[in-house]
XYZ file of C-alpha atoms in Angstrom:
95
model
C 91.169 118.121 101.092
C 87.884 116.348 103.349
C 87.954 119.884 105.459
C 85.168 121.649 104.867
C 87.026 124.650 106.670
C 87.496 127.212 104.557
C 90.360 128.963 106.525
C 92.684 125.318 106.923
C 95.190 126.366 104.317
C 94.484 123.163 102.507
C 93.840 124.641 98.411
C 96.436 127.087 99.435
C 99.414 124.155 100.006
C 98.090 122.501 97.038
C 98.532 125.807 94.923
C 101.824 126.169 96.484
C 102.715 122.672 95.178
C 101.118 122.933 91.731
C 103.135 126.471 91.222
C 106.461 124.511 92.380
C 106.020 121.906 89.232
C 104.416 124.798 87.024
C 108.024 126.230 87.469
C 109.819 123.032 86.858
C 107.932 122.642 83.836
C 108.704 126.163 82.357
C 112.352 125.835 83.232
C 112.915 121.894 82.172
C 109.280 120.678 80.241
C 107.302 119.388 78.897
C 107.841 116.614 80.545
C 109.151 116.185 84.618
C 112.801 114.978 83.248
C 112.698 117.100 79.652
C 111.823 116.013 75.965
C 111.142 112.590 76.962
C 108.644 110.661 79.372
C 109.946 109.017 82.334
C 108.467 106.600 85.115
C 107.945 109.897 87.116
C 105.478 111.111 84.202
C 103.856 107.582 84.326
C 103.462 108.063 88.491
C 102.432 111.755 88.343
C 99.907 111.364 85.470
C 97.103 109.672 86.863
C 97.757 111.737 90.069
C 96.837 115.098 88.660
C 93.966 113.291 86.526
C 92.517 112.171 89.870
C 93.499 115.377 91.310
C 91.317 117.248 88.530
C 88.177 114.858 89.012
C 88.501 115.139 92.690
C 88.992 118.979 93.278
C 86.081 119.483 90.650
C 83.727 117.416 92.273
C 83.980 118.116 95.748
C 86.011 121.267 95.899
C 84.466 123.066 92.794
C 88.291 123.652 91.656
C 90.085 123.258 89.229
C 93.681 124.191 88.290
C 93.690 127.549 87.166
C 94.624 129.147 83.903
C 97.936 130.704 85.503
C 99.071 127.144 85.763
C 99.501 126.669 82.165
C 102.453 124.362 81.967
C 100.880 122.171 84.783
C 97.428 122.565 82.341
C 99.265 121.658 79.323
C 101.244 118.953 80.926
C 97.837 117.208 82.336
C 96.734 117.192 78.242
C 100.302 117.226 76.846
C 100.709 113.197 75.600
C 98.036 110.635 74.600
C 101.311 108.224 75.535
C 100.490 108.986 79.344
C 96.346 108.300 78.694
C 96.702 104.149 79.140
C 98.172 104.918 82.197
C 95.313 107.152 83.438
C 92.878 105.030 82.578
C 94.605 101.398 84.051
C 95.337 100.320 80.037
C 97.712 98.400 79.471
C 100.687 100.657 78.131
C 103.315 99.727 75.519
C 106.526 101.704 75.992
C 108.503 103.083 73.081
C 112.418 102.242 74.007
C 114.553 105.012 72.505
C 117.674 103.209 71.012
């Protein structure tokens, strides 16, 4: 995402990706695996948050409304926040 090459096909494979887990979403969300959070929600999370700060600031992007599941997954749990933000996080076993 450095290129400053409009024409490299760069936001376009990023789309591609970001439509990919939109659908996953729609068809199996709101989380990755379903109803609950996984270790692949903890890994994605702060991903997509550094994603969102680093298309915004140097790309003037941002994930568009037509990703809404994506959107609303990037918002969806203040479980995932701690993670984002290096917290520590407690996890909730489910028994």
């Amino acid at each position: 995402m450095k290129s400053k090459d409009s024409s490299d096909c760069t936001v376009q494979a990023l789309f591609d990706e970001l439509k990919a887990l939109e659908e996953h979403l729609k068809a199996h969300g709101p989380y990755v695996n379903g109803q609950n959070v996984y270790s692949v929600d903890m890994s994605l999370a702060p991903k997509l948050y550094h994603l969102e700060v680093a298309l915004e600031h140097f790309k003037k992007w941002s994930v568009t409304e037509c990703l809404s599941h994506v959107r609303n997954y990037m918002k969806l749990d203040p479980f995932l926040l701690p993670v984002v933000q290096g917290s520590i996080l407690v996890i909730q076993l489910n028994t």
